C-alpha positions as a printed Julia matrix, in Angstrom:
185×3 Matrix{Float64}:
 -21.25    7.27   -8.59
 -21.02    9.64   -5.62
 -24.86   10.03   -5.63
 -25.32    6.61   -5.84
 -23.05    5.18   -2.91
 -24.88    8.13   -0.83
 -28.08    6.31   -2.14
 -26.98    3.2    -0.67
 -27.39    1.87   -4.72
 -25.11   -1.25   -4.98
 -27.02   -2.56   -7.71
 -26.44    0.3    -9.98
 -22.94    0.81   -8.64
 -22.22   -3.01   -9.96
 -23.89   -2.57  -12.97
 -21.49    0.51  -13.57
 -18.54   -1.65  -13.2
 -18.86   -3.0   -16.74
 -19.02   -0.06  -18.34
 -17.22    0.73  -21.05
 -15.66    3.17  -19.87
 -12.44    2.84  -17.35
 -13.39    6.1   -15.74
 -17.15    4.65  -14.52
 -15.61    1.45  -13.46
 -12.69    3.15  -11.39
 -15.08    5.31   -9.61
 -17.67    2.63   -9.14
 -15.23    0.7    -7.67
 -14.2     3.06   -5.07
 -17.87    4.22   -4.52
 -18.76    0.45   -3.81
 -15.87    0.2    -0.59
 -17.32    3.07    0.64
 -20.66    1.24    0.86
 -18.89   -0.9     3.79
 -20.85   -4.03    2.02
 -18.62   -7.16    1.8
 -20.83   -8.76   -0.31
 -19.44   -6.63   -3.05
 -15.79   -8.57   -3.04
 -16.17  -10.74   -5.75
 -17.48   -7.9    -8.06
 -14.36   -6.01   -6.91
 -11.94   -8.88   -7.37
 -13.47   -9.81  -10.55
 -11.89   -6.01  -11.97
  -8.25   -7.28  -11.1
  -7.9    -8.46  -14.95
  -9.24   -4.93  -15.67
  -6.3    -2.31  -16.99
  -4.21   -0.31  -14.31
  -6.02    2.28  -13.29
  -9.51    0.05  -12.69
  -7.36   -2.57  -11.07
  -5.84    0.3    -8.55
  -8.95    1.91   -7.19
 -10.19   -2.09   -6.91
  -7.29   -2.81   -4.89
  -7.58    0.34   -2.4
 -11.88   -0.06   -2.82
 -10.98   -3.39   -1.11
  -8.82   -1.86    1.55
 -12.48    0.48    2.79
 -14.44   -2.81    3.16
 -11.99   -4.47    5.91
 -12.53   -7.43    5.42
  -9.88   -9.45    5.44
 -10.75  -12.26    3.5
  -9.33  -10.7     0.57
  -5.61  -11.09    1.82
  -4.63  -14.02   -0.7
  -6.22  -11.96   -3.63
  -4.43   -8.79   -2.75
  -1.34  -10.98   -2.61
  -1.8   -11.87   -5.63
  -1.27   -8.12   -6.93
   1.92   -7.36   -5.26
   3.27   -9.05   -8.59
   1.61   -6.84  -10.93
   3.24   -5.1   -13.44
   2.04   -1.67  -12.59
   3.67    0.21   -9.83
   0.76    1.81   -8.64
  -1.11   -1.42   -8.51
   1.01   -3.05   -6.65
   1.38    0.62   -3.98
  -2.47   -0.01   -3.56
  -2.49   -3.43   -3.19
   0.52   -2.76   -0.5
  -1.15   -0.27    1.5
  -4.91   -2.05    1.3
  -3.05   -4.85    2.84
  -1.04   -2.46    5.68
  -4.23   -1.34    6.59
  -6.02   -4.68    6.98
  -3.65   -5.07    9.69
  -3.14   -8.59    8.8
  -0.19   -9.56   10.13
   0.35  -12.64    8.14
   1.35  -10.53    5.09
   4.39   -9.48    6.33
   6.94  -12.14    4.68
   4.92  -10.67    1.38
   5.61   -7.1     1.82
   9.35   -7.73    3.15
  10.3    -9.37   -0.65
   8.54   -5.65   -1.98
  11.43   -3.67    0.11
  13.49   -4.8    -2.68
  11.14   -3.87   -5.48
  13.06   -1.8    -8.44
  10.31    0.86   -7.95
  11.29    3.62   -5.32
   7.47    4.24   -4.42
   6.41    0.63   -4.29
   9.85    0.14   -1.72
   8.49    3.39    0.3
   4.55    2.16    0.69
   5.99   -1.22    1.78
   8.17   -0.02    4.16
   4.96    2.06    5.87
   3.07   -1.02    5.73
   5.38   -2.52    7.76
   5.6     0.25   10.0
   1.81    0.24   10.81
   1.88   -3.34   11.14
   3.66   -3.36   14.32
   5.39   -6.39   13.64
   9.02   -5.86   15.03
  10.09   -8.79   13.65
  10.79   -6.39   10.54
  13.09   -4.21   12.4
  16.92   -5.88   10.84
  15.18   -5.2     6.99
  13.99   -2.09    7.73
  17.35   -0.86    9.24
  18.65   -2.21    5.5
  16.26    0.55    4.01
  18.13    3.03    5.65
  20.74    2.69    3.45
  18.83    2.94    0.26
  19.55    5.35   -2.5
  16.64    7.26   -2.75
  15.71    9.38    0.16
  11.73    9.14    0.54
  12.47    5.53    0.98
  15.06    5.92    3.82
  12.7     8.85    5.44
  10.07    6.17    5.31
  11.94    3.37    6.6
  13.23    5.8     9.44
   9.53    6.71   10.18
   8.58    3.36   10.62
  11.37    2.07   12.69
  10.4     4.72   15.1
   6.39    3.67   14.71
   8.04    0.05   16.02
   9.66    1.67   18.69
  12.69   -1.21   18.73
  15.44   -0.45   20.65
  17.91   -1.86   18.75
  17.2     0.55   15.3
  19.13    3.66   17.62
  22.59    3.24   16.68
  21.18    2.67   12.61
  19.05    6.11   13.15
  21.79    7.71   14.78
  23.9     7.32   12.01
  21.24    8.38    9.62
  21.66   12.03   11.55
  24.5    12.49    9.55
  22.0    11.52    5.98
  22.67   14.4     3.42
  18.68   15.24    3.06
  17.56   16.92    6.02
  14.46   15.45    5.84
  15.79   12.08    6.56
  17.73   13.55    9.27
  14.63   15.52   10.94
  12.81   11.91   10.54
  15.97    9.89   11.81
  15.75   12.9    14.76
  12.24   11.7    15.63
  12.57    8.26   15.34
């Protein structure tokens, strides 16, 4: 698949995406957003009933196009059942810098999935949307510590004034890697 996105070989790089084997369609997938050809999208989108692991490297194969005309269908897989579909879905979508996602990715800040609550939370953060500040400053509060770290990271990406006092008190966090983030902030 490598070869054949340095080839510039879309045709064989679709024709690998129903192959048998999840492997050959993952990496066909991936090889085909490299190509930078939109034209691929509906073959890409088309994988999203695929299992897991196809539907992941779909999601983030997506992402290396930028185009964002595949918002609504990347929407669609913040729902998924798989964690790591929805993480790729999350961060194709923070890096299409589509700002009308945002209401989207605030309802995944209270995902049950620590990882899927983290990626959204950086999404947000390179968004540049401040309007997120007051739920990110919620985040901070969260059990598990990569998610506070990230929430911390991204309040200080915002660069919102009112998120001090929150980070402040977050120099007192028991993980000093919070703290050192919180510090930075």
């Amino acid at each position: 698949c490598v070869v054949l996105a340095r080839l510039g070989e879309k045709a064989a790089l679709c024709k690998l995406l129903a192959d048998k084997e999840e492997d050959a369609r993952a990496t066909a997938a991936r090889a085909l957003g490299n190509l930078g050809d939109s034209s691929v999208i509906p073959e890409l989108i088309r994988l999203f009933e695929d299992n897991r692991f196809v539907r992941w490297n779909a999601a983030s194969a997506l992402g290396n196009l930028g185009d964002r005309s595949v918002v609504p269908e990347l929407i669609k897989l913040l729902a998924d059942k798989e964690e790591d579909v929805r993480m790729s879905a999350v961060e194709t979508l923070g890096n299409l810098g589509d700002r009308s996602v945002v209401p989207e990715l605030i309802k995944l800040l209270l995902d049950k999935e620590e990882n899927v609550r983290r990626t959204a939370a950086e999404a947000l953060g390179n968004l540049g949307d401040r309007s997120v500040v007051p739920e990110l400053i919620k985040l901070l509060l969260d059990k598990q510590e990569n998610v506070r770290r990230t929430a911390a990271e991204a309040l200080g990406k915002l660069g919102d004034r009112s998120a001090v006092p929150e980070l402040i008190k977050l120099l007192l966090d028991k993980q000093e890697n919070v703290r050192r983030t919180a510090a930075e902030a």
